């Protein structure tokens, strides 16, 4: 079982930036993709971005974040990042990272980190 720990959340004003980090306890053969999800207050969880762990190839950005958010990874430290720029009020959510064998199949989840954007 892979343990994922997110960090980097916080409070920021509209237009600001944050960088989230997700550190994995280990990588196994079953961990090929790392994704970021978020759950706004009172809403369902949604996918934000995802990449292939080995190559760093990005396979998904939500339309709502494309051009503002960037996902990347550093395998040397088993960390995946979500750089969030030009933050909007609607980006307020609990952000989670997840890992799994392929897109759409996440088998490990972190505990989440809160992002709050205020005006």
Short mmCIF file of C-alpha atoms in Angstrom, two decimals:
data_model
loop_
_atom_site.label_atom_id
_atom_site.label_comp_id
_atom_site.label_asym_id
_atom_site.label_seq_id
_atom_site.Cartn_x
_atom_site.Cartn_y
_atom_site.Cartn_z
CA UNK A 1 0.00 0.00 0.00
CA UNK A 2 1.33 3.39 -1.00
CA UNK A 3 0.93 6.23 1.45
CA UNK A 4 0.44 9.71 -0.01
CA UNK A 5 0.89 12.91 1.97
CA UNK A 6 -0.17 16.28 0.60
CA UNK A 7 1.05 19.64 1.78
CA UNK A 8 1.17 23.24 0.64
CA UNK A 9 -2.43 24.25 1.08
CA UNK A 10 -3.45 27.46 2.76
CA UNK A 11 -5.29 30.71 2.38
CA UNK A 12 -4.58 33.03 -0.50
CA UNK A 13 -6.23 35.98 -2.15
CA UNK A 14 -7.75 35.96 -5.60
CA UNK A 15 -5.02 36.05 -8.20
CA UNK A 16 -2.46 34.49 -5.90
CA UNK A 17 -0.51 31.27 -6.24
CA UNK A 18 0.11 28.13 -4.26
CA UNK A 19 2.13 25.00 -4.90
CA UNK A 20 0.84 21.73 -3.55
CA UNK A 21 3.10 18.75 -3.00
CA UNK A 22 2.28 15.06 -2.77
CA UNK A 23 4.94 12.76 -1.40
CA UNK A 24 4.61 9.01 -1.89
CA UNK A 25 6.01 6.56 0.66
CA UNK A 26 7.12 4.35 -2.17
CA UNK A 27 6.50 3.62 -5.80
CA UNK A 28 5.39 0.18 -6.88
CA UNK A 29 4.78 -1.40 -10.25
CA UNK A 30 1.09 -0.65 -9.79
CA UNK A 31 1.65 3.10 -9.50
CA UNK A 32 1.81 4.45 -13.02
CA UNK A 33 -0.31 7.59 -12.72
CA UNK A 34 -0.55 10.34 -10.15
CA UNK A 35 -3.55 12.64 -10.15
CA UNK A 36 -4.88 15.63 -8.31
CA UNK A 37 -8.52 15.90 -7.33
CA UNK A 38 -10.47 18.50 -5.41
CA UNK A 39 -13.73 18.70 -3.57
CA UNK A 40 -15.27 22.13 -3.13
CA UNK A 41 -17.56 22.70 -0.14
CA UNK A 42 -20.90 21.01 -0.70
CA UNK A 43 -19.90 19.62 -4.08
CA UNK A 44 -18.65 16.36 -5.50
CA UNK A 45 -15.02 15.53 -5.95
CA UNK A 46 -13.61 16.34 -9.37
CA UNK A 47 -10.41 15.55 -11.19
CA UNK A 48 -8.03 18.45 -11.66
CA UNK A 49 -4.90 17.11 -13.33
CA UNK A 50 -3.01 13.90 -13.88
CA UNK A 51 0.26 12.61 -15.23
CA UNK A 52 2.15 9.43 -15.92
CA UNK A 53 4.65 8.97 -13.13
CA UNK A 54 7.53 7.54 -15.14
CA UNK A 55 7.57 9.90 -18.10
CA UNK A 56 5.88 12.92 -16.61
CA UNK A 57 3.48 12.99 -19.55
CA UNK A 58 0.36 14.88 -18.61
CA UNK A 59 -2.83 13.14 -19.57
CA UNK A 60 -5.45 15.44 -18.08
CA UNK A 61 -6.27 18.98 -17.05
CA UNK A 62 -9.76 20.04 -16.10
CA UNK A 63 -11.04 22.79 -18.37
CA UNK A 64 -11.51 25.01 -15.33
CA UNK A 65 -7.79 24.97 -14.49
CA UNK A 66 -6.09 24.60 -17.86
CA UNK A 67 -3.64 27.42 -18.40
CA UNK A 68 -3.55 28.29 -14.70
CA UNK A 69 -2.46 25.05 -13.03
CA UNK A 70 0.52 22.89 -13.86
CA UNK A 71 1.22 19.37 -12.67
CA UNK A 72 4.73 17.99 -12.52
CA UNK A 73 6.76 15.39 -10.69
CA UNK A 74 10.21 14.66 -9.35
CA UNK A 75 10.72 10.92 -9.12
CA UNK A 76 13.98 11.33 -7.22
CA UNK A 77 12.00 12.51 -4.20
CA UNK A 78 8.78 10.67 -5.06
CA UNK A 79 6.90 13.96 -5.18
CA UNK A 80 4.20 15.26 -7.46
CA UNK A 81 3.41 18.96 -7.57
CA UNK A 82 0.44 21.07 -8.48
CA UNK A 83 1.39 24.65 -9.21
CA UNK A 84 -1.71 26.80 -9.00
CA UNK A 85 -1.62 30.32 -10.40
CA UNK A 86 -4.23 33.02 -10.89
CA UNK A 87 -6.36 31.44 -8.22
CA UNK A 88 -10.07 32.12 -8.24
CA UNK A 89 -12.72 31.95 -5.55
CA UNK A 90 -14.06 28.79 -7.15
CA UNK A 91 -10.72 27.04 -6.62
CA UNK A 92 -11.51 26.85 -2.93
CA UNK A 93 -11.59 23.15 -2.08
CA UNK A 94 -9.92 20.27 -0.34
CA UNK A 95 -7.25 19.02 -2.69
CA UNK A 96 -6.25 15.37 -2.80
CA UNK A 97 -3.60 13.47 -4.64
CA UNK A 98 -4.18 9.93 -5.74
CA UNK A 99 -2.19 7.20 -7.41
CA UNK A 100 -3.01 4.14 -9.39
CA UNK A 101 -2.20 1.85 -12.31
CA UNK A 102 -3.93 3.89 -15.02
CA UNK A 103 -6.11 6.98 -15.50
CA UNK A 104 -9.48 6.50 -13.88
CA UNK A 105 -8.23 3.82 -11.51
CA UNK A 106 -6.90 5.34 -8.32
CA UNK A 107 -5.97 2.90 -5.57
CA UNK A 108 -4.24 5.15 -3.06
CA UNK A 109 -5.37 8.50 -1.73
CA UNK A 110 -3.87 11.17 0.45
CA UNK A 111 -5.62 12.83 3.34
CA UNK A 112 -6.04 16.14 1.55
CA UNK A 113 -4.87 19.70 1.95
CA UNK A 114 -7.21 22.68 2.15
CA UNK A 115 -6.98 25.57 -0.28
CA UNK A 116 -9.03 28.66 0.48
CA UNK A 117 -9.16 31.58 -1.93
CA UNK A 118 -10.64 34.84 -0.69
CA UNK A 119 -11.34 38.23 -2.20
#
